[in-house]
PDB file of N, CA and C and ligand atoms in Angstrom:
ATOM      1  N   MET S   1       0.850  -1.191   0.000  1.00  0.00           N
ATOM      2  CA  MET S   1       0.000   0.000   0.000  1.00  0.00           C
ATOM      3  C   MET S   1       0.886   1.242   0.000  1.00  0.00           C
ATOM      4  N   ALA S   2       0.733   2.064  -1.004  1.00  0.00           N
ATOM      5  CA  ALA S   2       1.515   3.305  -1.050  1.00  0.00           C
ATOM      6  C   ALA S   2       0.805   4.369  -0.227  1.00  0.00           C
ATOM      7  N   ILE S   3       1.538   4.965   0.653  1.00  0.00           N
ATOM      8  CA  ILE S   3       0.980   6.034   1.472  1.00  0.00           C
ATOM      9  C   ILE S   3       1.429   7.353   0.880  1.00  0.00           C
ATOM     10  N   ASP S   4       0.466   8.208   0.603  1.00  0.00           N
ATOM     11  CA  ASP S   4       0.834   9.529   0.102  1.00  0.00           C
ATOM     12  C   ASP S   4       1.219  10.395   1.295  1.00  0.00           C
ATOM     13  N   GLU S   5       2.512  10.522   1.434  1.00  0.00           N
ATOM     14  CA  GLU S   5       3.041  11.251   2.600  1.00  0.00           C
ATOM     15  C   GLU S   5       2.492  12.669   2.681  1.00  0.00           C
ATOM     16  N   SER S   6       2.293  13.308   1.515  1.00  0.00           N
ATOM     17  CA  SER S   6       1.885  14.716   1.535  1.00  0.00           C
ATOM     18  C   SER S   6       0.493  14.883   2.135  1.00  0.00           C
ATOM     19  N   GLU S   7      -0.326  13.824   2.020  1.00  0.00           N
ATOM     20  CA  GLU S   7      -1.710  13.917   2.483  1.00  0.00           C
ATOM     21  C   GLU S   7      -1.817  13.865   4.010  1.00  0.00           C
ATOM     22  N   HIS S   8      -0.911  13.138   4.645  1.00  0.00           N
ATOM     23  CA  HIS S   8      -0.981  12.948   6.098  1.00  0.00           C
ATOM     24  C   HIS S   8       0.347  13.308   6.743  1.00  0.00           C
ATOM     25  N   GLN S   9       0.947  14.342   6.218  1.00  0.00           N
ATOM     26  CA  GLN S   9       2.332  14.639   6.572  1.00  0.00           C
ATOM     27  C   GLN S   9       2.583  14.780   8.069  1.00  0.00           C
ATOM     28  N   ASP S  10       1.749  15.577   8.728  1.00  0.00           N
ATOM     29  CA  ASP S  10       1.989  15.816  10.156  1.00  0.00           C
ATOM     30  C   ASP S  10       1.905  14.520  10.942  1.00  0.00           C
ATOM     31  N   LEU S  11       0.910  13.699  10.602  1.00  0.00           N
ATOM     32  CA  LEU S  11       0.682  12.464  11.343  1.00  0.00           C
ATOM     33  C   LEU S  11       1.830  11.471  11.152  1.00  0.00           C
ATOM     34  N   LEU S  12       2.351  11.402   9.946  1.00  0.00           N
ATOM     35  CA  LEU S  12       3.346  10.386   9.633  1.00  0.00           C
ATOM     36  C   LEU S  12       4.783  10.857   9.844  1.00  0.00           C
ATOM     37  N   ALA S  13       4.955  12.154  10.032  1.00  0.00           N
ATOM     38  CA  ALA S  13       6.320  12.686  10.106  1.00  0.00           C
ATOM     39  C   ALA S  13       7.112  12.045  11.251  1.00  0.00           C
ATOM     40  N   GLY S  14       6.442  11.806  12.365  1.00  0.00           N
ATOM     41  CA  GLY S  14       7.143  11.206  13.503  1.00  0.00           C
ATOM     42  C   GLY S  14       7.643   9.804  13.184  1.00  0.00           C
ATOM     43  N   LEU S  15       6.819   9.042  12.462  1.00  0.00           N
ATOM     44  CA  LEU S  15       7.222   7.680  12.090  1.00  0.00           C
ATOM     45  C   LEU S  15       8.408   7.722  11.142  1.00  0.00           C
ATOM     46  N   ILE S  16       8.371   8.663  10.223  1.00  0.00           N
ATOM     47  CA  ILE S  16       9.474   8.791   9.269  1.00  0.00           C
ATOM     48  C   ILE S  16      10.748   9.202   9.999  1.00  0.00           C
ATOM     49  N   ARG S  17      10.629  10.114  10.940  1.00  0.00           N
ATOM     50  CA  ARG S  17      11.814  10.524  11.709  1.00  0.00           C
ATOM     51  C   ARG S  17      12.409   9.334  12.471  1.00  0.00           C
ATOM     52  N   LEU S  18      11.537   8.500  13.037  1.00  0.00           N
ATOM     53  CA  LEU S  18      12.042   7.324  13.755  1.00  0.00           C
ATOM     54  C   LEU S  18      12.709   6.344  12.799  1.00  0.00           C
ATOM     55  N   HIS S  19      12.136   6.224  11.607  1.00  0.00           N
ATOM     56  CA  HIS S  19      12.718   5.335  10.600  1.00  0.00           C
ATOM     57  C   HIS S  19      14.114   5.827  10.197  1.00  0.00           C
ATOM     58  N   ILE S  20      14.232   7.137  10.016  1.00  0.00           N
ATOM     59  CA  ILE S  20      15.536   7.732   9.709  1.00  0.00           C
ATOM     60  C   ILE S  20      16.514   7.436  10.840  1.00  0.00           C
ATOM     61  N   LEU S  21      16.062   7.669  12.063  1.00  0.00           N
ATOM     62  CA  LEU S  21      16.939   7.485  13.219  1.00  0.00           C
ATOM     63  C   LEU S  21      17.392   6.025  13.328  1.00  0.00           C
ATOM     64  N   HIS S  22      16.468   5.119  13.102  1.00  0.00           N
ATOM     65  CA  HIS S  22      16.797   3.695  13.145  1.00  0.00           C
ATOM     66  C   HIS S  22      17.958   3.370  12.206  1.00  0.00           C
ATOM     67  N   HIS S  23      17.866   3.849  10.965  1.00  0.00           N
ATOM     68  CA  HIS S  23      18.931   3.539  10.003  1.00  0.00           C
ATOM     69  C   HIS S  23      20.209   4.308  10.305  1.00  0.00           C
ATOM     70  N   ALA S  24      20.064   5.509  10.869  1.00  0.00           N
ATOM     71  CA  ALA S  24      21.253   6.308  11.196  1.00  0.00           C
ATOM     72  C   ALA S  24      22.011   5.718  12.380  1.00  0.00           C
ATOM     73  N   VAL S  25      21.318   4.931  13.209  1.00  0.00           N
ATOM     74  CA  VAL S  25      21.998   4.206  14.288  1.00  0.00           C
ATOM     75  C   VAL S  25      22.764   3.027  13.698  1.00  0.00           C
ATOM     76  N   GLU S  26      22.154   2.360  12.722  1.00  0.00           N
ATOM     77  CA  GLU S  26      22.788   1.180  12.125  1.00  0.00           C
ATOM     78  C   GLU S  26      24.004   1.525  11.273  1.00  0.00           C
ATOM     79  N   ASP S  27      23.885   2.614  10.519  1.00  0.00           N
ATOM     80  CA  ASP S  27      24.952   2.940   9.567  1.00  0.00           C
ATOM     81  C   ASP S  27      24.793   4.388   9.110  1.00  0.00           C
ATOM     82  N   GLU S  28      25.815   4.907   8.447  1.00  0.00           N
ATOM     83  CA  GLU S  28      25.671   6.229   7.839  1.00  0.00           C
ATOM     84  C   GLU S  28      24.671   6.137   6.695  1.00  0.00           C
ATOM     85  N   LEU S  29      23.936   7.207   6.502  1.00  0.00           N
ATOM     86  CA  LEU S  29      23.004   7.229   5.381  1.00  0.00           C
ATOM     87  C   LEU S  29      23.053   8.593   4.715  1.00  0.00           C
ATOM     88  N   TYR S  30      22.582   8.640   3.485  1.00  0.00           N
ATOM     89  CA  TYR S  30      22.458   9.926   2.798  1.00  0.00           C
ATOM     90  C   TYR S  30      21.033  10.053   2.273  1.00  0.00           C
ATOM     91  N   GLY S  31      20.669  11.284   1.956  1.00  0.00           N
ATOM     92  CA  GLY S  31      19.277  11.601   1.675  1.00  0.00           C
ATOM     93  C   GLY S  31      18.630  10.751   0.604  1.00  0.00           C
ATOM     94  N   HIS S  32      19.328  10.589  -0.520  1.00  0.00           N
ATOM     95  CA  HIS S  32      18.718   9.849  -1.621  1.00  0.00           C
ATOM     96  C   HIS S  32      18.488   8.376  -1.233  1.00  0.00           C
ATOM     97  N   TRP S  33      19.443   7.794  -0.516  1.00  0.00           N
ATOM     98  CA  TRP S  33      19.264   6.413  -0.053  1.00  0.00           C
ATOM     99  C   TRP S  33      18.021   6.306   0.837  1.00  0.00           C
ATOM    100  N   MET S  34      17.874   7.298   1.728  1.00  0.00           N
ATOM    101  CA  MET S  34      16.752   7.251   2.674  1.00  0.00           C
ATOM    102  C   MET S  34      15.419   7.389   1.955  1.00  0.00           C
ATOM    103  N   ILE S  35      15.381   8.222   0.921  1.00  0.00           N
ATOM    104  CA  ILE S  35      14.145   8.377   0.142  1.00  0.00           C
ATOM    105  C   ILE S  35      13.760   7.035  -0.497  1.00  0.00           C
ATOM    106  N   GLU S  36      14.760   6.306  -1.019  1.00  0.00           N
ATOM    107  CA  GLU S  36      14.482   5.004  -1.635  1.00  0.00           C
ATOM    108  C   GLU S  36      14.083   3.971  -0.596  1.00  0.00           C
ATOM    109  N   GLU S  37      14.715   4.027   0.567  1.00  0.00           N
ATOM    110  CA  GLU S  37      14.367   3.112   1.652  1.00  0.00           C
ATOM    111  C   GLU S  37      12.916   3.349   2.098  1.00  0.00           C
ATOM    112  N   LEU S  38      12.544   4.593   2.252  1.00  0.00           N
ATOM    113  CA  LEU S  38      11.162   4.916   2.641  1.00  0.00           C
ATOM    114  C   LEU S  38      10.187   4.472   1.553  1.00  0.00           C
ATOM    115  N   ALA S  39      10.582   4.635   0.278  1.00  0.00           N
ATOM    116  CA  ALA S  39       9.729   4.210  -0.832  1.00  0.00           C
ATOM    117  C   ALA S  39       9.496   2.695  -0.779  1.00  0.00           C
ATOM    118  N   ARG S  40      10.555   1.973  -0.428  1.00  0.00           N
ATOM    119  CA  ARG S  40      10.468   0.523  -0.296  1.00  0.00           C
ATOM    120  C   ARG S  40       9.414   0.145   0.753  1.00  0.00           C
ATOM    121  N   HIS S  41       9.243   1.001   1.752  1.00  0.00           N
ATOM    122  CA  HIS S  41       8.260   0.759   2.806  1.00  0.00           C
ATOM    123  C   HIS S  41       6.920   1.430   2.507  1.00  0.00           C
ATOM    124  N   GLY S  42       6.767   1.959   1.279  1.00  0.00           N
ATOM    125  CA  GLY S  42       5.486   2.513   0.875  1.00  0.00           C
ATOM    126  C   GLY S  42       5.277   3.981   1.175  1.00  0.00           C
ATOM    127  N   TYR S  43       6.321   4.678   1.584  1.00  0.00           N
ATOM    128  CA  TYR S  43       6.187   6.115   1.808  1.00  0.00           C
ATOM    129  C   TYR S  43       6.774   6.872   0.627  1.00  0.00           C
ATOM    130  N   ARG S  44       5.967   7.734   0.018  1.00  0.00           N
ATOM    131  CA  ARG S  44       6.507   8.621  -1.014  1.00  0.00           C
ATOM    132  C   ARG S  44       6.901   9.933  -0.358  1.00  0.00           C
ATOM    133  N   VAL S  45       8.174  10.125  -0.167  1.00  0.00           N
ATOM    134  CA  VAL S  45       8.669  11.337   0.486  1.00  0.00           C
ATOM    135  C   VAL S  45       9.583  12.071  -0.481  1.00  0.00           C
ATOM    136  N   SER S  46       9.284  13.317  -0.732  1.00  0.00           N
ATOM    137  CA  SER S  46      10.083  14.100  -1.683  1.00  0.00           C
ATOM    138  C   SER S  46      11.340  14.630  -1.000  1.00  0.00           C
ATOM    139  N   PRO S  47      12.358  14.963  -1.814  1.00  0.00           N
ATOM    140  CA  PRO S  47      13.552  15.596  -1.230  1.00  0.00           C
ATOM    141  C   PRO S  47      13.190  16.851  -0.440  1.00  0.00           C
ATOM    142  N   GLY S  48      12.188  17.567  -0.908  1.00  0.00           N
ATOM    143  CA  GLY S  48      11.768  18.801  -0.237  1.00  0.00           C
ATOM    144  C   GLY S  48      11.203  18.567   1.147  1.00  0.00           C
ATOM    145  N   THR S  49      10.790  17.308   1.404  1.00  0.00           N
ATOM    146  CA  THR S  49      10.317  16.946   2.743  1.00  0.00           C
ATOM    147  C   THR S  49      11.443  16.303   3.541  1.00  0.00           C
ATOM    148  N   LEU S  50      12.187  15.438   2.892  1.00  0.00           N
ATOM    149  CA  LEU S  50      13.199  14.664   3.630  1.00  0.00           C
ATOM    150  C   LEU S  50      14.388  15.515   4.088  1.00  0.00           C
ATOM    151  N   TYR S  51      14.921  16.318   3.191  1.00  0.00           N
ATOM    152  CA  TYR S  51      16.139  17.055   3.556  1.00  0.00           C
ATOM    153  C   TYR S  51      15.923  18.003   4.736  1.00  0.00           C
ATOM    154  N   PRO S  52      14.821  18.748   4.749  1.00  0.00           N
ATOM    155  CA  PRO S  52      14.567  19.563   5.953  1.00  0.00           C
ATOM    156  C   PRO S  52      14.463  18.724   7.227  1.00  0.00           C
ATOM    157  N   MET S  53      13.890  17.515   7.114  1.00  0.00           N
ATOM    158  CA  MET S  53      13.811  16.629   8.292  1.00  0.00           C
ATOM    159  C   MET S  53      15.212  16.274   8.794  1.00  0.00           C
ATOM    160  N   LEU S  54      16.096  15.932   7.856  1.00  0.00           N
ATOM    161  CA  LEU S  54      17.472  15.599   8.240  1.00  0.00           C
ATOM    162  C   LEU S  54      18.137  16.798   8.918  1.00  0.00           C
ATOM    163  N   HIS S  55      17.902  17.977   8.366  1.00  0.00           N
ATOM    164  CA  HIS S  55      18.527  19.175   8.935  1.00  0.00           C
ATOM    165  C   HIS S  55      18.019  19.450  10.343  1.00  0.00           C
ATOM    166  N   VAL S  56      16.725  19.262  10.537  1.00  0.00           N
ATOM    167  CA  VAL S  56      16.154  19.510  11.870  1.00  0.00           C
ATOM    168  C   VAL S  56      16.679  18.472  12.863  1.00  0.00           C
ATOM    169  N   LEU S  57      16.742  17.213  12.444  1.00  0.00           N
ATOM    170  CA  LEU S  57      17.264  16.168  13.335  1.00  0.00           C
ATOM    171  C   LEU S  57      18.714  16.456  13.719  1.00  0.00           C
ATOM    172  N   GLU S  58      19.456  17.011  12.765  1.00  0.00           N
ATOM    173  CA  GLU S  58      20.841  17.369  13.075  1.00  0.00           C
ATOM    174  C   GLU S  58      20.893  18.574  14.024  1.00  0.00           C
ATOM    175  N   ARG S  59      20.079  19.579  13.725  1.00  0.00           N
ATOM    176  CA  ARG S  59      20.074  20.786  14.562  1.00  0.00           C
ATOM    177  C   ARG S  59      19.675  20.436  15.997  1.00  0.00           C
ATOM    178  N   LYS S  60      18.792  19.472  16.157  1.00  0.00           N
ATOM    179  CA  LYS S  60      18.345  19.090  17.503  1.00  0.00           C
ATOM    180  C   LYS S  60      19.294  18.105  18.181  1.00  0.00           C
ATOM    181  N   GLY S  61      20.352  17.738  17.469  1.00  0.00           N
ATOM    182  CA  GLY S  61      21.385  16.915  18.102  1.00  0.00           C
ATOM    183  C   GLY S  61      21.182  15.421  18.000  1.00  0.00           C
ATOM    184  N   TYR S  62      20.211  14.962  17.186  1.00  0.00           N
ATOM    185  CA  TYR S  62      19.984  13.523  17.029  1.00  0.00           C
ATOM    186  C   TYR S  62      20.899  12.909  15.966  1.00  0.00           C
ATOM    187  N   LEU S  63      21.274  13.736  14.997  1.00  0.00           N
ATOM    188  CA  LEU S  63      22.151  13.277  13.913  1.00  0.00           C
ATOM    189  C   LEU S  63      23.361  14.191  13.833  1.00  0.00           C
ATOM    190  N   GLU S  64      24.452  13.632  13.298  1.00  0.00           N
ATOM    191  CA  GLU S  64      25.589  14.471  12.917  1.00  0.00           C
ATOM    192  C   GLU S  64      25.922  14.099  11.479  1.00  0.00           C
ATOM    193  N   SER S  65      26.595  14.996  10.779  1.00  0.00           N
ATOM    194  CA  SER S  65      26.833  14.738   9.363  1.00  0.00           C
ATOM    195  C   SER S  65      28.250  15.111   8.964  1.00  0.00           C
ATOM    196  N   ARG S  66      28.650  14.539   7.841  1.00  0.00           N
ATOM    197  CA  ARG S  66      29.923  14.927   7.235  1.00  0.00           C
ATOM    198  C   ARG S  66      29.708  14.919   5.718  1.00  0.00           C
ATOM    199  N   THR S  67      30.534  15.665   5.031  1.00  0.00           N
ATOM    200  CA  THR S  67      30.415  15.732   3.579  1.00  0.00           C
ATOM    201  C   THR S  67      31.461  14.825   2.955  1.00  0.00           C
ATOM    202  N   GLU S  68      31.012  14.040   1.975  1.00  0.00           N
ATOM    203  CA  GLU S  68      31.908  13.138   1.259  1.00  0.00           C
ATOM    204  C   GLU S  68      31.965  13.592  -0.188  1.00  0.00           C
ATOM    205  N   GLY S  69      33.156  13.633  -0.762  1.00  0.00           N
ATOM    206  CA  GLY S  69      33.304  14.067  -2.142  1.00  0.00           C
ATOM    207  C   GLY S  69      33.296  15.578  -2.231  1.00  0.00           C
ATOM    208  N   ALA S  70      33.347  16.068  -3.467  1.00  0.00           N
ATOM    209  CA  ALA S  70      33.402  17.517  -3.649  1.00  0.00           C
ATOM    210  C   ALA S  70      32.634  17.911  -4.892  1.00  0.00           C
ATOM    211  N   GLY S  71      32.283  19.172  -4.969  1.00  0.00           N
ATOM    212  CA  GLY S  71      31.595  19.715  -6.135  1.00  0.00           C
ATOM    213  C   GLY S  71      30.242  19.062  -6.341  1.00  0.00           C
ATOM    214  N   ARG S  72      29.912  18.766  -7.584  1.00  0.00           N
ATOM    215  CA  ARG S  72      28.592  18.206  -7.898  1.00  0.00           C
ATOM    216  C   ARG S  72      28.408  16.794  -7.339  1.00  0.00           C
ATOM    217  N   ARG S  73      29.529  16.110  -7.066  1.00  0.00           N
ATOM    218  CA  ARG S  73      29.419  14.733  -6.564  1.00  0.00           C
ATOM    219  C   ARG S  73      29.410  14.676  -5.033  1.00  0.00           C
ATOM    220  N   ALA S  74      29.459  15.818  -4.398  1.00  0.00           N
ATOM    221  CA  ALA S  74      29.469  15.843  -2.933  1.00  0.00           C
ATOM    222  C   ALA S  74      28.137  15.350  -2.389  1.00  0.00           C
ATOM    223  N   ARG S  75      28.212  14.612  -1.310  1.00  0.00           N
ATOM    224  CA  ARG S  75      26.961  14.264  -0.636  1.00  0.00           C
ATOM    225  C   ARG S  75      27.203  14.271   0.863  1.00  0.00           C
ATOM    226  N   ARG S  76      26.118  14.489   1.580  1.00  0.00           N
ATOM    227  CA  ARG S  76      26.196  14.606   3.021  1.00  0.00           C
ATOM    228  C   ARG S  76      25.752  13.281   3.647  1.00  0.00           C
ATOM    229  N   LEU S  77      26.596  12.742   4.495  1.00  0.00           N
ATOM    230  CA  LEU S  77      26.300  11.484   5.162  1.00  0.00           C
ATOM    231  C   LEU S  77      25.910  11.767   6.613  1.00  0.00           C
ATOM    232  N   TYR S  78      24.846  11.112   7.052  1.00  0.00           N
ATOM    233  CA  TYR S  78      24.321  11.331   8.406  1.00  0.00           C
ATOM    234  C   TYR S  78      24.449  10.071   9.237  1.00  0.00           C
ATOM    235  N   ARG S  79      24.753  10.273  10.517  1.00  0.00           N
ATOM    236  CA  ARG S  79      24.719   9.151  11.448  1.00  0.00           C
ATOM    237  C   ARG S  79      24.155   9.638  12.769  1.00  0.00           C
ATOM    238  N   ALA S  80      23.662   8.708  13.572  1.00  0.00           N
ATOM    239  CA  ALA S  80      23.053   9.084  14.848  1.00  0.00           C
ATOM    240  C   ALA S  80      24.123   9.485  15.857  1.00  0.00           C
ATOM    241  N   THR S  81      23.797  10.448  16.687  1.00  0.00           N
ATOM    242  CA  THR S  81      24.635  10.810  17.822  1.00  0.00           C
ATOM    243  C   THR S  81      24.245   9.936  19.021  1.00  0.00           C
ATOM    244  N   GLU S  82      24.960  10.120  20.114  1.00  0.00           N
ATOM    245  CA  GLU S  82      24.585   9.453  21.366  1.00  0.00           C
ATOM    246  C   GLU S  82      23.132   9.799  21.750  1.00  0.00           C
ATOM    247  N   LYS S  83      22.811  11.074  21.642  1.00  0.00           N
ATOM    248  CA  LYS S  83      21.438  11.514  21.945  1.00  0.00           C
ATOM    249  C   LYS S  83      20.430  10.823  21.026  1.00  0.00           C
ATOM    250  N   GLY S  84      20.802  10.674  19.750  1.00  0.00           N
ATOM    251  CA  GLY S  84      19.929  10.002  18.801  1.00  0.00           C
ATOM    252  C   GLY S  84      19.694   8.546  19.172  1.00  0.00           C
ATOM    253  N   ARG S  85      20.765   7.896  19.590  1.00  0.00           N
ATOM    254  CA  ARG S  85      20.656   6.491  20.031  1.00  0.00           C
ATOM    255  C   ARG S  85      19.743   6.365  21.250  1.00  0.00           C
ATOM    256  N   ASP S  86      19.956   7.257  22.216  1.00  0.00           N
ATOM    257  CA  ASP S  86      19.108   7.245  23.421  1.00  0.00           C
ATOM    258  C   ASP S  86      17.649   7.478  23.056  1.00  0.00           C
ATOM    259  N   ALA S  87      17.417   8.444  22.169  1.00  0.00           N
ATOM    260  CA  ALA S  87      16.051   8.778  21.772  1.00  0.00           C
ATOM    261  C   ALA S  87      15.383   7.596  21.086  1.00  0.00           C
ATOM    262  N   LEU S  88      16.141   6.872  20.274  1.00  0.00           N
ATOM    263  CA  LEU S  88      15.568   5.723  19.580  1.00  0.00           C
ATOM    264  C   LEU S  88      15.177   4.635  20.576  1.00  0.00           C
ATOM    265  N   GLU S  89      15.976   4.464  21.615  1.00  0.00           N
ATOM    266  CA  GLU S  89      15.631   3.474  22.651  1.00  0.00           C
ATOM    267  C   GLU S  89      14.319   3.840  23.334  1.00  0.00           C
ATOM    268  N   VAL S  90      14.178   5.115  23.686  1.00  0.00           N
ATOM    269  CA  VAL S  90      12.922   5.577  24.300  1.00  0.00           C
ATOM    270  C   VAL S  90      11.765   5.337  23.344  1.00  0.00           C
ATOM    271  N   ALA S  91      11.968   5.715  22.073  1.00  0.00           N
ATOM    272  CA  ALA S  91      10.911   5.584  21.074  1.00  0.00           C
ATOM    273  C   ALA S  91      10.538   4.114  20.856  1.00  0.00           C
ATOM    274  N   ARG S  92      11.541   3.233  20.935  1.00  0.00           N
ATOM    275  CA  ARG S  92      11.290   1.807  20.720  1.00  0.00           C
ATOM    276  C   ARG S  92      10.265   1.282  21.732  1.00  0.00           C
ATOM    277  N   LEU S  93      10.426   1.708  22.989  1.00  0.00           N
ATOM    278  CA  LEU S  93       9.477   1.290  24.024  1.00  0.00           C
ATOM    279  C   LEU S  93       8.083   1.846  23.742  1.00  0.00           C
ATOM    280  N   LYS S  94       8.046   3.101  23.311  1.00  0.00           N
ATOM    281  CA  LYS S  94       6.752   3.742  23.024  1.00  0.00           C
ATOM    282  C   LYS S  94       6.077   3.075  21.827  1.00  0.00           C
ATOM    283  N   VAL S  95       6.863   2.749  20.808  1.00  0.00           N
ATOM    284  CA  VAL S  95       6.303   2.106  19.620  1.00  0.00           C
ATOM    285  C   VAL S  95       5.775   0.720  19.988  1.00  0.00           C
ATOM    286  N   ARG S  96       6.518  -0.002  20.816  1.00  0.00           N
ATOM    287  CA  ARG S  96       6.067  -1.336  21.226  1.00  0.00           C
ATOM    288  C   ARG S  96       4.726  -1.241  21.949  1.00  0.00           C
ATOM    289  N   GLU S  97       4.633  -0.257  22.839  1.00  0.00           N
ATOM    290  CA  GLU S  97       3.394  -0.047  23.599  1.00  0.00           C
ATOM    291  C   GLU S  97       2.231   0.275  22.654  1.00  0.00           C
ATOM    292  N   LEU S  98       2.496   1.191  21.710  1.00  0.00           N
ATOM    293  CA  LEU S  98       1.451   1.606  20.768  1.00  0.00           C
ATOM    294  C   LEU S  98       1.074   0.447  19.846  1.00  0.00           C
ATOM    295  N   PHE S  99       2.076  -0.292  19.394  1.00  0.00           N
ATOM    296  CA  PHE S  99       1.849  -1.459  18.531  1.00  0.00           C
ATOM    297  C   PHE S  99       0.886  -2.434  19.220  1.00  0.00           C
ATOM    298  N   GLY S 100       1.125  -2.631  20.533  1.00  0.00           N
ATOM    299  CA  GLY S 100       0.272  -3.540  21.288  1.00  0.00           C
ATOM    300  C   GLY S 100      -1.196  -3.167  21.167  1.00  0.00           C
ATOM    301  N   GLU S 101      -1.477  -1.890  21.245  1.00  0.00           N
ATOM    302  CA  GLU S 101      -2.876  -1.453  21.191  1.00  0.00           C
ATOM    303  C   GLU S 101      -3.385  -1.348  19.754  1.00  0.00           C
ATOM    304  N   LEU S 102      -2.588  -0.736  18.871  1.00  0.00           N
ATOM    305  CA  LEU S 102      -3.051  -0.505  17.496  1.00  0.00           C
ATOM    306  C   LEU S 102      -3.210  -1.794  16.705  1.00  0.00           C
ATOM    307  N   ILE S 103      -2.238  -2.682  16.878  1.00  0.00           N
ATOM    308  CA  ILE S 103      -2.165  -3.861  16.004  1.00  0.00           C
ATOM    309  C   ILE S 103      -2.663  -5.118  16.685  1.00  0.00           C
ATOM    310  N   GLU S 104      -2.321  -5.253  17.939  1.00  0.00           N
ATOM    311  CA  GLU S 104      -2.675  -6.504  18.619  1.00  0.00           C
ATOM    312  C   GLU S 104      -3.878  -6.352  19.534  1.00  0.00           C
ATOM    313  N   GLY S 105      -4.398  -5.136  19.643  1.00  0.00           N
ATOM    314  CA  GLY S 105      -5.626  -4.923  20.407  1.00  0.00           C
ATOM    315  C   GLY S 105      -5.479  -5.142  21.906  1.00  0.00           C
ATOM    316  N   ARG S 106      -4.251  -5.005  22.413  1.00  0.00           N
ATOM    317  CA  ARG S 106      -4.043  -5.191  23.850  1.00  0.00           C
ATOM    318  C   ARG S 106      -4.303  -3.894  24.622  1.00  0.00           C
TER     319      ARG S 106
HETATM  320 ZN1   ZN U   1      14.030   0.784   6.804  1.00  0.00          ZN
END
């Protein structure tokens, strides 16, 4: 099922941020990769939505970034900070709790 991110943006933005954080804990990621990863999970997210999210996550201290390459081939790689890792752990518990009610009816 393809979810039109633009239609429910506010509601889904938190889930997308957690998805970004999850992958940024596992490995470095860059924007285009993340857009394709989200697409694989049925989210259509434009660069105009994703890149600002990455910037905000970095500004709030959840991600840090470095630039690889130069000129037109330069790309920015993001990874989770300690704060990002901690936040994902907190979120994991909250998601499990919510999953119990939303999906399993507990
Ligand atoms: Zn994923």
